[in-house]
Structures are given as C-alpha cells and as structure tokens.
C-alpha cells in the first residue's frame, strides 16, 4: 500500500538542499547555484519492500538562517524533516543544536534526519575533527555532487516515516 | 475591447478558482493555470496537493501558501494558493505570480551569492593566515635548532684549520668554511623573512649619511663587479640629500640584496645603482632607487613569482643562492611603505626600483652637533686620555675573548667589537678609528677583501688607517698575499700578548 508523506527540507541558504533533492529524485547534479524562493515541491515513490512503498512529497523550502521566521503554513502537516548544513561553512552549522530545537518546536517533534552536505569539498580526515570540534550531531555526511550517501539518508527517513504510521 | 473584457482576460490568465468537495474532487474550475478538469481529484494536478490533505482536514479559516513553485508538465509556474472553507468543501484560489517572483528571485540570487562568497573569502583568508603562521613558527624554530649544529661545524672547521695542513687540505677547509658561511647567511635571511611575515621586525629609523652609504655600496660592488668582468656605475641626483632619517640597516640590506642579485645574474655588461629625486614636502623627501643590470632578464610570466619565497626552487635553472633575497627585499620595502617594481626584457636585462620617503632634518644645528660629537670622541680617544679607538673584528668567540682581554688589560684602548665582515665598512666610515684588528676569515666578506676596499676609500684618514690581520693560515705565501691587500701587518695564530701589542703600537706610531 502506498502512503504519501510530506517531508520538508530545511537549512541555511546555499547548503545544497535543492541539489540533494535533485540527486535523489532524478539522479542529476548541476554546479550552478540557483537560489530557491518560496517552496519547490517534488515527489519520489520509494519502494521499501516488494509490497511496501512510500510516496515522499518533498518540500524544498527556501534557505534561511532564521528558522523561527519560516512561514507556519509551509510546515502544516509535515511528517518528517531533513535538515541540511554545509560542511564547508561553519555559519551553517555553528548554531545547529539551537536550530534543531527551533525546528522541533515547529513540527511537533517529527522525525528529523540531519545531513552535512558537500563532503566532496573537504578532505576526509578534516571532516571528523571539524565536526567533533563543533560538537555537531549529524546523521549523514553526503555529497549531492557525487551522490555519496544521498539515497541512504532519504531512505532512512522514508523507512522511519513508513513505520511511524 | 471594453474594460470588462480586459478584466475578464486578465483574470482568466492570472487567477483560477477551483471548487472542491471534502474528498478533493473538482466541482467547478474557472481557469487554466492548473490543468485540471471537473470530476478529477485535485491531487492529479500536482503532487503538491497530495500533501495538502492535513490542511484541508484542519481548515477552519482561510489558509494561504505563498510562492509555491510548481512544475506543470515542463511549464514552471510560481503561484500563491489560498484555501477557503466553502459550502460543499473548499474553494481554492490560485494566483499566477511567476513574473513577480522571478524578479524577486534575481535579487535573492545576488544577495545570497554575495553573502556566501564573502563567507568563503573570510574562511579562505583565515586558513591562509593559519598556514602562514604555522610556516613562520616552524621556520623560526627550525632555524634556531639549526644554529647549534652549525656553530659546532664552524668551531670544528676552525680547529681543523689551525692544525698543520697541506695545501689540498687547506682548500678543502676553505670550501667547508664557505659552506658554513653560506648556511649561516641562509639562516639569517630565513629568520629575517619569517620575522617580517610574523610582524616581529620593526624599523629603527636613524639619522645617517646617505651619500657615504652609497659610496660604500659603490666601492664594494665595483670590486665585486670588476672581479666578474662587469662595469659598475653609481649615479645620484644632485638634490639627493646627504643626511636622511630612515632605517639605515634595512635600506642597506635592500640595496645589497638587489645589487648581489644583479651581479649574480649578469654575465657581461654593467650594473647601475641610481638614486633619483622625486619630490620634497616640508621635511620629507621622496627618492627613487633603482638597480639596473644587463643580465639575462626575467620572462613576463615569472615577474610576479621572483619575489616569492623560494621561487628559485621551482625554476629548472637553479642559480646559487637561497632564493630569499628578493622576497626579503619585497618584505622590507613593504615595511617601509614602499613597493618593489620590476621592469625586465629577456636578453637585455632588468631594472628593480622603488620609491622611498625619508625624513630630512630641518634644524640648522643638527649637522654641527653631529660633527661636534665626532670631534669630541676623537679628542677623547687620541689626545686627552691617550687612548686609542680600536675596531676589533673576529667571529670566533673564544679568540675574541682572548683578544678583548689582552687589549683591555693595557687600559690604552676603547674597543668596538664586530663579528661580521659585512658590517665593517659602515662601521669604519661612521667612526674615527685609530686602528683595525681583524681576522682574515670573516663571515660574508673576508678581512683581506675589506682591507682592499678600505684602501680605495676616498675619505681622508681612512685610507691610511692601520689595519692588522690575524690569521690561522700562517704560511708565508698567505701572509704575503694579505699584506699585499693593504694590511700593515699580519699576525699568525697562535700569538702572545707581547707580540700583539708590539705590532699594534708599531703600527700606531708609524
């Protein structure tokens, strides 16, 4: 049986939210940065088993460093959240814990997956020390450019949402 | 067309009213923005509406969703959507604002890009600064660590050189000594550079005789140039002041590095040191220094990199040297609020130049004061106290200690001590000495070379200044060669106090 789940993608601007969705939905990537305004909606049906699938309606929200200002209407009926930061730009993750608290309060504790994106731009050995130094609670480190770990992150949330319902 | 017709057309194009029942089936549709027919479910128009179910179920007042980007079968629209509770279910109002939001997107694009760019530049700079800081710290520590083994190597070389050696062994020791000296110079340049980079090098402006400095440079580099078969010329504008206030040591360092570089890379032709006059405001004079050579020149592509540290390392044609000289020049000039300029033509030569603002004293009494000071020193040393002013130049601390003790015990000398050959000429020109006692094998410039230069000085008293050499190379042909350089006497090591004093006093009397 197929269920529709609304997933909102949040995070500061320029962290690669749109690119992650594009990689996940159509397995494409562009180096050109196009700023998202408002919200873009796309859909991907994820097969979880032979019988089960879940339809993810992905709400790609425009990036902001002021999460408290996100329009409430965009978040109505949210089932899950993907929060994205850019490993290269500390400004996008230095207040991560506070940002996640804000998100949590706005979506009534819905399941949230935290992604550190653009891992292709930082040497492997620097990433862990960087994130440990800032005490960053991330779930996945991805690269929308190479596709690394992108599907895993989305599928992880899809499976949580499926079991949730 | 009537206004009503215009209005109708506008509304059809930009507004769409869709009446839905509670299950989301379309009851009525007035427009064409969303491709949907009566009887279809609204979720067929776009997946967006699939996720609106919670909005519909909890709706008790109108709800608005702004700036919703929808991809409608290849056509992208940006709409505002309002959901109103209605009699039979809901009323959707869809407003196409694509052109409005596209304009807004361009503004947001520009703003976000510039913020991100700025952020990345700050990060990049911080990273570069950190690397630079680490590099300088490493160089400073490493240089200090190298000093001790180098000192040992120099001491052992000296001990060996004082033992009985055949001619071949002497040559080998000489080569070893030159290697040590070269290493020591490299360390000093490296340290100066890292001190500049870490902001630890401070300028110390003093009032000094610029013309004398230029004369010293001219004499020194004429000798070096001639030994390589080159011509040398010093040219100075008539308005270049004699006395200026600047960091004399660092200006000297800049000019010697540029001149050394010119000599090193020129195989035939001429080296020219020129000092031009740009302008004067009040007590400040702006001068133009340039060093011109007829060397092989620097290709356009390399003009920026020659001033980088270790630029020679990347060059296939490595020349002898550290590759630090020009980097040091650039760093020192930056400290002096100046900038090195380079004009060069491959096969014809190069011109390295810079402008420098220096202070000139305005008070009328300053020169008289300086001269009076010099006179009083001369009187003290020669007449009143019957004491002699001696410049003692020796780089071996053990020998220096012995010499210092021998001379001070007599109570008849004022002593100035130097350990580096490169500093001797300036010191001699600036101070009225009665005698120089100098080691032959000095770092940077050898004692016999210095003597040859001093003997050609155009200044009175200096050309006849008694110079006594001290040497470990006590072979007859060495001693002859040293005397031929213009030394009044040469004392071979080891020597007794009496021998030293007899030689000194006999030179002073004559």
XYZ file of C-alpha atoms in Angstrom:
675
model
C 0.000 0.000 0.000
C 1.395 3.423 -0.875
C 1.286 6.276 1.594
C 2.067 9.964 0.979
C 4.469 11.585 3.400
C 5.297 15.263 3.470
C 8.993 15.874 4.059
C 10.323 19.406 4.438
C 13.971 20.131 3.701
C 15.351 22.891 5.904
C 18.659 24.642 6.416
C 20.575 27.809 5.639
C 20.752 29.037 2.065
C 23.372 27.584 -0.249
C 23.853 24.354 1.689
C 22.608 22.194 -1.202
C 19.011 21.337 -0.278
C 17.778 21.602 -3.864
C 20.796 19.681 -5.158
C 20.208 16.845 -2.698
C 16.578 16.553 -3.824
C 17.591 16.704 -7.453
C 20.162 13.967 -6.903
C 17.651 11.824 -5.004
C 14.660 12.356 -7.312
C 16.273 12.422 -10.749
C 19.913 11.466 -10.084
C 21.170 14.723 -11.543
C 23.505 17.457 -10.346
C 24.364 20.951 -11.516
C 27.215 23.128 -10.271
C 25.114 26.219 -10.972
C 23.676 27.627 -7.791
C 20.081 28.764 -8.226
C 18.530 30.333 -5.180
C 15.196 28.794 -4.198
C 12.479 31.239 -3.275
C 9.304 30.112 -1.521
C 8.929 26.382 -1.870
C 9.514 23.796 -4.607
C 7.565 20.596 -4.467
C 8.653 17.303 -5.960
C 7.713 13.700 -5.424
C 9.500 10.405 -5.270
C 7.993 6.985 -4.657
C 10.328 4.858 -2.603
C 10.000 1.082 -2.590
C 10.696 -0.249 0.863
C 9.920 -3.879 0.105
C 8.088 -5.901 -2.549
C 4.761 -4.865 -1.141
C 5.511 -1.625 0.600
C 6.307 1.734 -0.851
C 6.062 5.259 0.391
C 5.451 8.374 -1.649
C 7.627 11.219 -0.425
C 6.327 14.701 -1.206
C 9.478 16.755 -0.806
C 9.038 20.392 0.181
C 12.231 22.182 -0.697
C 11.957 25.348 1.357
C 13.973 28.473 0.625
C 17.059 28.561 2.813
C 17.202 30.801 5.813
C 19.362 31.264 8.859
C 16.269 32.490 10.733
C 14.296 29.312 11.131
C 11.856 30.920 13.522
C 10.672 33.093 10.617
C 9.636 30.183 8.386
C 6.020 30.528 7.327
C 3.925 28.245 9.507
C 1.709 27.370 6.539
C 4.631 25.612 4.839
C 5.057 23.305 7.798
C 1.418 22.275 8.240
C 1.041 18.506 8.112
C 4.784 17.785 7.990
C 5.626 14.123 8.576
C 9.395 14.367 8.579
C 12.255 16.822 8.270
C 15.630 16.748 6.578
C 17.907 19.405 7.994
C 20.925 20.210 5.825
C 24.121 22.097 6.627
C 27.246 22.771 4.563
C 30.398 21.184 5.991
C 32.451 23.981 4.400
C 30.626 26.872 6.013
C 30.636 26.913 9.807
C 27.952 29.615 9.760
C 25.522 26.927 8.549
C 26.136 24.578 11.471
C 27.593 26.546 14.353
C 24.117 27.005 15.895
C 22.883 23.623 14.764
C 21.596 22.454 18.139
C 19.573 25.619 18.593
C 18.313 25.408 15.008
C 17.168 21.828 15.564
C 15.324 22.870 18.723
C 13.510 25.556 16.719
C 12.577 23.041 14.032
C 11.424 20.509 16.615
C 9.087 23.023 18.230
C 7.622 23.956 14.830
C 6.940 20.424 13.580
C 5.847 18.831 16.856
C 8.846 16.522 17.240
C 8.538 14.899 13.838
C 11.417 12.582 12.829
C 14.378 14.598 11.638
C 17.455 13.492 9.703
C 20.489 15.823 9.886
C 22.744 15.937 6.828
C 26.169 17.550 6.449
C 26.469 18.147 2.698
C 29.329 18.915 0.270
C 31.654 16.362 1.778
C 33.454 16.160 -1.558
C 34.931 19.609 -0.868
C 36.590 18.743 2.444
C 39.382 16.199 2.952
C 38.052 13.133 4.806
C 40.472 13.474 7.715
C 39.461 17.093 8.338
C 35.721 16.435 8.431
C 35.545 14.415 11.631
C 37.825 16.743 13.597
C 35.863 19.739 12.322
C 32.501 18.282 13.355
C 33.800 16.989 16.666
C 35.284 20.384 17.419
C 31.855 21.983 16.973
C 30.069 19.017 18.616
C 27.725 18.570 15.654
C 25.014 15.880 15.953
C 24.738 14.802 12.325
C 23.197 11.614 10.880
C 24.706 11.555 7.393
C 27.535 13.224 5.525
C 26.633 13.482 1.874
C 27.721 14.862 -1.435
C 24.956 15.854 -3.808
C 27.689 16.265 -6.406
C 28.983 12.688 -6.284
C 25.751 11.222 -4.931
C 27.558 9.730 -1.957
C 25.176 8.694 0.872
C 22.321 10.811 -0.527
C 19.942 7.904 -1.144
C 20.769 6.315 2.237
C 19.783 9.490 4.057
C 16.417 9.851 2.285
C 15.647 6.127 2.522
C 16.415 6.191 6.219
C 13.794 8.876 6.762
C 11.347 7.150 4.424
C 11.605 3.970 6.426
C 11.104 5.786 9.741
C 8.037 7.541 8.338
C 6.645 4.286 6.997
C 6.972 2.563 10.344
C 5.666 5.614 12.143
C 2.293 5.427 10.516
C -12.225 45.713 -26.119
C -14.168 47.026 -23.192
C -12.603 47.343 -19.715
C -14.777 44.436 -18.673
C -13.357 42.303 -21.457
C -9.789 43.266 -20.427
C -10.607 42.377 -16.838
C -12.048 39.027 -17.881
C -8.984 38.197 -19.958
C -6.622 39.222 -17.129
C -8.488 37.181 -14.546
C -8.581 34.140 -16.815
C -4.826 34.356 -17.273
C -3.787 35.089 -13.717
C -6.481 33.715 -11.456
C -8.092 30.333 -11.079
C -10.935 29.383 -8.754
C -11.379 25.678 -8.091
C -14.284 24.377 -6.017
C -13.600 21.047 -4.299
C -15.681 18.645 -2.316
C -14.369 17.334 1.001
C -12.638 14.411 -0.788
C -10.739 16.791 -3.099
C -12.791 16.199 -6.262
C -13.139 19.193 -8.553
C -16.714 20.551 -8.612
C -16.017 23.714 -10.610
C -12.991 25.248 -12.294
C -12.681 28.786 -13.744
C -9.194 28.966 -15.140
C -6.250 27.288 -16.852
C -3.235 27.773 -14.517
C -3.566 24.267 -13.103
C -4.501 21.665 -15.731
C -7.499 20.103 -14.005
C -10.969 19.103 -15.136
C -14.283 18.892 -13.389
C -14.572 15.467 -11.739
C -10.817 14.899 -11.342
C -9.163 14.796 -7.943
C -7.067 17.875 -7.235
C -4.019 15.700 -6.418
C -3.887 14.831 -10.131
C -2.998 18.463 -10.879
C 0.298 18.258 -8.967
C 1.774 16.100 -6.134
C 1.772 19.290 -4.067
C -1.938 18.807 -3.406
C -1.337 15.305 -2.053
C 0.392 16.856 0.904
C -2.370 19.416 1.432
C -4.709 16.856 2.970
C -3.860 17.889 6.551
C -4.556 21.499 5.574
C -7.966 20.570 4.248
C -8.937 18.461 7.251
C -7.978 21.044 9.877
C -9.260 24.049 7.973
C -11.493 26.394 9.905
C -10.237 29.675 8.444
C -8.686 30.682 5.073
C -5.109 29.477 4.709
C -2.514 30.990 2.362
C 0.576 29.423 0.811
C 2.817 31.915 -0.913
C 5.400 31.474 -3.615
C 4.754 27.854 -4.451
C 6.927 26.672 -7.367
C 5.156 24.036 -9.432
C 6.498 22.124 -12.398
C 3.436 21.544 -14.585
C 4.424 19.195 -17.387
C 7.548 21.188 -18.230
C 5.938 24.556 -17.536
C 7.179 26.188 -14.336
C 4.798 28.498 -12.534
C 5.095 30.289 -9.239
C 1.748 30.737 -7.577
C 0.098 31.888 -4.394
C -2.600 29.497 -3.236
C -5.437 30.281 -0.845
C -7.697 27.611 0.597
C -11.072 28.779 1.872
C -13.717 26.699 3.637
C -16.791 26.567 1.334
C -20.350 25.246 1.416
C -19.587 21.960 -0.318
C -15.992 21.602 0.814
C -13.248 24.039 -0.150
C -12.533 26.845 -2.543
C -9.004 27.053 -3.965
C -7.812 30.411 -5.255
C -4.683 30.032 -7.418
C -2.883 33.243 -8.417
C -0.098 33.103 -11.022
C 2.694 35.432 -9.810
C 5.528 33.920 -11.851
C 6.849 37.198 -13.257
C 6.655 38.932 -9.885
C 8.527 36.167 -8.077
C 11.080 35.740 -10.873
C 12.167 39.346 -10.294
C 12.399 38.686 -6.599
C 14.423 35.513 -7.254
C 17.085 37.507 -9.142
C 17.502 39.837 -6.164
C 17.723 36.932 -3.719
C 20.205 35.187 -6.016
C 22.523 38.167 -5.998
C 22.237 38.678 -2.251
C 22.843 35.036 -1.319
C 25.738 34.618 -3.726
C 27.498 37.658 -2.367
C 26.967 36.576 1.259
C 28.292 33.077 0.536
C 31.221 34.450 -1.450
C 32.155 36.800 1.366
C 31.932 33.976 3.862
C 34.166 31.728 1.790
C 36.738 34.507 1.330
C 36.875 35.077 5.086
C 37.332 31.334 5.633
C 39.992 31.102 2.940
C 41.886 34.039 4.417
C 41.716 32.567 7.888
C 43.079 29.302 6.535
C 45.893 31.050 4.669
C 46.786 33.090 7.736
C 46.879 29.974 9.849
C 49.137 28.227 7.348
C 51.386 31.263 7.123
C 51.560 31.492 10.916
C 52.442 27.817 11.174
C 55.044 28.127 8.428
C 56.708 31.069 10.141
C 56.698 29.428 13.511
C 58.163 26.302 12.005
C 60.866 28.247 10.181
C 61.758 30.207 13.311
C 62.023 27.101 15.465
C 63.824 25.152 12.804
C 66.327 27.939 12.190
C 67.108 28.149 15.881
C 67.516 24.391 16.041
C 69.994 24.572 13.160
C 72.143 27.157 14.861
C 73.797 24.816 17.331
C 74.963 22.145 14.901
C 76.113 24.923 12.604
C 78.090 26.514 15.440
C 79.720 23.126 16.108
C 80.531 22.676 12.457
C 82.101 26.147 12.332
C 84.106 25.560 15.512
C 85.410 22.201 14.301
C 86.306 23.716 10.932
C 88.247 26.415 12.756
C 90.083 23.929 14.985
C 90.973 21.872 11.924
C 92.157 24.942 10.065
C 94.512 25.773 12.909
C 96.187 22.356 12.705
C 99.077 21.675 10.289
C 97.535 21.126 6.860
C 98.840 20.536 3.359
C 97.637 22.737 0.515
C 94.875 20.375 -0.589
C 93.538 20.118 2.952
C 93.602 23.903 3.225
C 91.461 24.177 0.102
C 89.034 21.639 1.490
C 88.808 23.508 4.797
C 88.271 26.738 2.887
C 85.407 25.123 0.976
C 83.930 23.853 4.220
C 84.201 27.301 5.745
C 82.418 28.848 2.767
C 79.667 26.264 3.042
C 79.233 27.087 6.712
C 79.108 30.801 5.974
C 76.592 30.257 3.224
C 74.425 28.209 5.541
C 74.640 30.864 8.229
C 73.586 33.595 5.778
C 70.668 31.497 4.605
C 69.532 31.049 8.176
C 69.726 34.767 8.823
C 67.758 35.624 5.677
C 65.162 32.995 6.530
C 64.804 34.361 10.019
C 64.501 37.957 8.803
C 61.797 36.884 6.372
C 59.776 34.976 8.910
C 60.156 37.888 11.319
C 58.735 40.212 8.679
C 55.894 37.791 7.987
C 55.014 37.447 11.644
C 55.263 41.186 12.192
C 58.181 40.936 14.592
C 60.565 43.029 12.558
C 60.434 46.709 13.478
C 62.074 49.554 11.636
C 64.581 51.643 13.555
C 64.985 54.984 11.807
C 68.246 56.828 12.482
C 69.862 59.910 11.046
C 72.659 58.836 8.721
C 74.853 59.957 5.857
C 73.165 58.550 2.746
C 75.964 59.667 0.447
C 78.516 57.761 2.488
C 76.318 54.671 2.359
C 76.117 54.979 -1.415
C 79.889 55.369 -1.588
C 80.367 52.199 0.468
C 77.995 50.322 -1.824
C 79.706 51.723 -4.877
C 83.162 50.694 -3.689
C 82.034 47.244 -2.565
C 80.091 46.415 -5.702
C 82.610 47.939 -8.071
C 85.080 45.401 -6.652
C 82.608 42.556 -6.998
C 81.581 43.624 -10.489
C 85.126 44.066 -11.725
C 86.106 40.613 -10.430
C 83.359 39.224 -12.688
C 84.383 41.361 -15.644
C 81.472 43.791 -15.307
C 81.274 47.582 -15.096
C 79.636 49.351 -12.207
C 78.216 52.844 -12.013
C 76.691 54.875 -9.220
C 74.569 57.810 -10.248
C 72.917 60.110 -7.758
C 70.715 63.148 -8.440
C 72.172 66.424 -7.163
C 69.127 67.043 -4.957
C 69.512 63.739 -3.075
C 70.190 64.914 0.491
C 73.342 63.854 2.280
C 71.709 63.325 5.662
C 68.449 61.412 5.919
C 66.430 59.697 8.618
C 65.454 56.102 7.811
C 66.265 52.548 8.885
C 69.820 52.556 7.613
C 70.475 48.876 8.256
C 67.362 47.738 6.363
C 67.844 50.132 3.447
C 71.402 48.827 3.196
C 70.043 45.260 3.266
C 67.565 46.049 0.443
C 70.223 47.638 -1.755
C 72.857 44.941 -1.145
C 70.330 42.221 -1.946
C 69.344 43.942 -5.194
C 72.984 44.536 -6.116
C 74.012 40.960 -5.201
C 71.162 39.721 -7.355
C 72.249 41.936 -10.249
C 75.871 40.761 -10.032
C 74.794 37.127 -9.731
C 72.615 37.122 -12.836
C 74.740 39.297 -15.107
C 77.455 37.724 -17.199
C 78.513 40.763 -19.205
C 77.835 44.459 -19.324
C 77.085 46.789 -16.478
C 75.366 47.189 -13.136
C 73.985 50.640 -12.323
C 72.835 51.915 -8.955
C 70.845 55.100 -9.403
C 69.235 57.374 -6.850
C 66.763 59.856 -8.255
C 64.900 62.718 -6.646
C 61.088 62.611 -6.888
C 59.862 65.418 -4.671
C 60.108 67.124 -1.317
C 57.337 68.230 1.030
C 58.418 70.014 4.176
C 60.929 67.739 5.880
C 60.153 64.685 3.773
C 61.944 63.721 0.598
C 60.789 61.076 -1.824
C 63.673 59.299 -3.546
C 63.725 56.818 -6.400
C 66.228 53.965 -6.079
C 66.966 51.672 -8.984
C 69.370 48.841 -9.717
C 69.818 48.146 -13.416
C 71.622 45.169 -14.884
C 72.383 43.852 -18.352
C 71.684 40.256 -17.318
C 69.526 37.623 -18.917
C 66.257 39.274 -17.880
C 63.098 37.810 -16.412
C 60.264 36.466 -18.607
C 56.878 38.171 -18.200
C 55.325 35.046 -16.667
C 57.893 34.912 -13.885
C 57.829 38.589 -12.937
C 55.455 38.100 -10.072
C 56.979 34.927 -8.738
C 60.575 36.141 -8.407
C 59.584 37.941 -5.223
C 58.085 34.837 -3.688
C 59.982 32.905 -1.079
C 61.951 30.007 -2.518
C 60.871 30.919 -6.060
C 64.157 29.512 -7.318
C 63.179 26.091 -6.111
C 60.569 25.819 -8.822
C 62.916 27.020 -11.513
C 64.625 24.450 -13.702
C 67.696 26.688 -13.933
C 68.739 26.890 -10.338
C 71.275 29.519 -9.504
C 73.431 29.525 -6.462
C 71.684 31.285 -3.600
C 68.808 30.872 -1.257
C 66.067 32.404 -3.348
C 65.260 34.526 -0.342
C 66.961 37.780 -1.335
C 64.178 39.272 -3.444
C 61.474 38.039 -1.073
C 63.377 39.809 1.690
C 63.604 42.981 -0.418
C 59.869 42.909 -1.014
C 59.123 42.313 2.656
C 61.458 45.034 3.891
C 60.118 47.573 1.396
C 56.543 46.786 2.410
C 57.554 47.515 5.985
C 58.946 50.835 4.727
C 55.600 51.662 2.994
C 57.221 51.156 -0.367
C 56.901 48.621 -3.142
C 59.445 46.950 -5.391
C 58.916 47.463 -9.126
C 60.399 45.296 -11.831
C 60.891 46.053 -15.495
C 62.677 43.401 -17.457
C 63.358 42.326 -21.015
C 64.624 38.835 -21.686
C 68.132 39.026 -23.109
C 68.534 42.721 -22.271
C 68.360 42.960 -18.504
C 66.277 44.084 -15.568
C 65.542 47.199 -13.562
C 64.484 46.746 -9.944
C 63.291 50.021 -8.477
C 61.372 51.534 -5.602
C 60.355 54.908 -4.231
C 61.204 55.679 -0.646
C 60.099 58.557 1.523
C 62.733 59.599 4.047
C 62.880 62.431 6.532
C 65.457 65.146 6.224
C 66.431 67.166 9.277
C 65.318 70.808 9.146
C 67.060 72.292 12.186
C 70.146 74.219 11.258
C 72.170 72.986 14.216
C 71.920 69.229 13.585
C 74.966 68.881 11.405
C 77.184 70.941 13.683
C 76.038 68.802 16.622
C 76.895 65.598 14.789
C 80.305 66.884 13.824
C 80.968 68.212 17.327
C 80.136 64.772 18.742
C 82.540 63.122 16.356
C 85.247 65.650 17.269
C 84.807 65.117 20.978
C 85.100 61.358 20.519
C 88.255 61.843 18.500
C 89.707 64.124 21.165
C 88.889 61.701 23.949
C 90.485 58.784 22.219
C 93.568 60.406 20.828
C 94.611 63.395 22.892
C 93.113 63.730 26.327
C 93.185 60.139 27.503
C 95.976 58.970 25.239
C 93.676 56.099 24.472
C 93.229 54.613 21.021
C 89.985 53.666 19.444
C 90.274 50.172 18.007
C 87.834 48.188 15.917
C 88.158 44.518 16.728
C 86.664 42.139 14.162
C 86.597 38.448 14.985
C 83.864 35.865 14.588
C 85.294 33.174 16.853
C 84.094 33.920 20.343
C 86.986 32.159 22.059
C 89.591 34.129 20.109
C 87.585 37.298 20.568
C 87.520 36.845 24.349
C 91.306 36.382 24.456
C 91.954 39.442 22.255
C 89.497 41.581 24.181
C 91.156 40.652 27.477
C 94.688 41.299 26.165
C 93.797 44.764 24.888
C 91.602 45.890 27.790
C 94.268 44.931 30.334
C 96.555 47.627 28.928
C 93.963 50.329 29.650
C 95.008 52.088 26.457
C 92.154 51.214 24.110
C 88.494 51.927 23.512
C 87.192 48.817 21.781
C 84.342 48.312 19.325
C 83.673 44.679 18.504
C 82.190 43.160 15.334
C 81.881 39.574 14.210
C 80.611 40.024 10.659
C 82.674 41.278 7.708
C 79.618 42.857 6.116
C 79.328 45.394 8.940
C 82.942 46.570 8.902
C 82.734 49.151 6.120
C 79.791 51.034 7.571
C 81.396 50.986 10.999
C 84.694 52.316 9.656
C 83.036 55.144 7.776
C 80.879 56.175 10.697
C 83.591 56.102 13.388
C 87.039 57.683 13.678
C 89.168 54.616 14.470
C 92.855 54.638 15.139
C 93.336 51.005 14.185
C 91.542 47.925 12.965
C 92.429 44.485 14.265
C 90.726 41.975 12.087
C 90.505 38.267 11.455
C 91.094 37.291 7.821
C 88.424 34.602 7.535
C 85.333 36.580 8.405
C 81.783 35.642 7.500
C 80.323 37.445 4.457
C 83.415 39.429 3.429
C 86.975 38.361 4.114
C 89.396 40.600 6.007
C 91.815 40.977 3.085
C 88.943 41.935 0.729
C 87.740 44.502 3.261
C 91.240 45.938 3.516
C 91.436 46.284 -0.250
C 88.127 48.167 -0.242
C 89.098 50.415 2.666
C 92.382 51.294 0.952
C 90.389 52.621 -2.002
C 88.094 54.746 0.122
C 88.075 58.349 -0.939
C 87.889 59.567 2.652
C 90.881 61.123 4.328
C 92.383 59.320 7.339
C 90.586 56.107 6.460
C 92.826 55.154 3.560
C 95.824 55.312 5.856
C 94.115 53.708 8.846
C 96.378 50.983 10.265
C 94.918 47.518 9.701
C 96.349 44.417 11.337
C 95.246 40.995 10.166
C 95.039 37.894 12.307
C 95.171 34.542 10.596
C 95.355 30.842 11.152
C 96.889 30.411 7.699
C 100.431 31.113 8.731
C 102.121 30.042 5.516
C 104.466 32.570 4.015
C 102.587 32.954 0.747
C 99.351 33.612 2.650
C 100.982 36.277 4.794
C 102.435 37.930 1.701
C 99.080 37.931 -0.021
C 97.386 39.514 2.980
C 99.986 42.250 3.204
C 99.582 42.870 -0.492
C 95.911 43.597 0.136
C 96.993 46.648 2.112
C 97.298 45.351 5.653
C 100.051 46.980 7.660
C 100.859 43.758 9.453
C 99.611 40.198 9.766
C 99.872 38.212 12.984
C 99.650 34.445 12.652
C 97.788 32.439 15.289
C 98.667 31.475 17.933
C 100.378 34.608 19.264
C 101.462 36.022 22.586
C 100.171 39.230 24.109
C 103.553 40.995 23.710
C 103.706 40.158 20.033
C 100.217 41.555 19.518
C 100.846 44.775 21.456
C 104.240 45.369 19.811
C 102.655 45.069 16.405
C 99.758 47.363 17.348
C 101.966 50.096 18.794
C 104.435 49.971 15.948
C 101.558 50.469 13.511
C 100.093 53.308 15.592
C 103.459 55.165 15.769
C 104.087 54.958 12.059
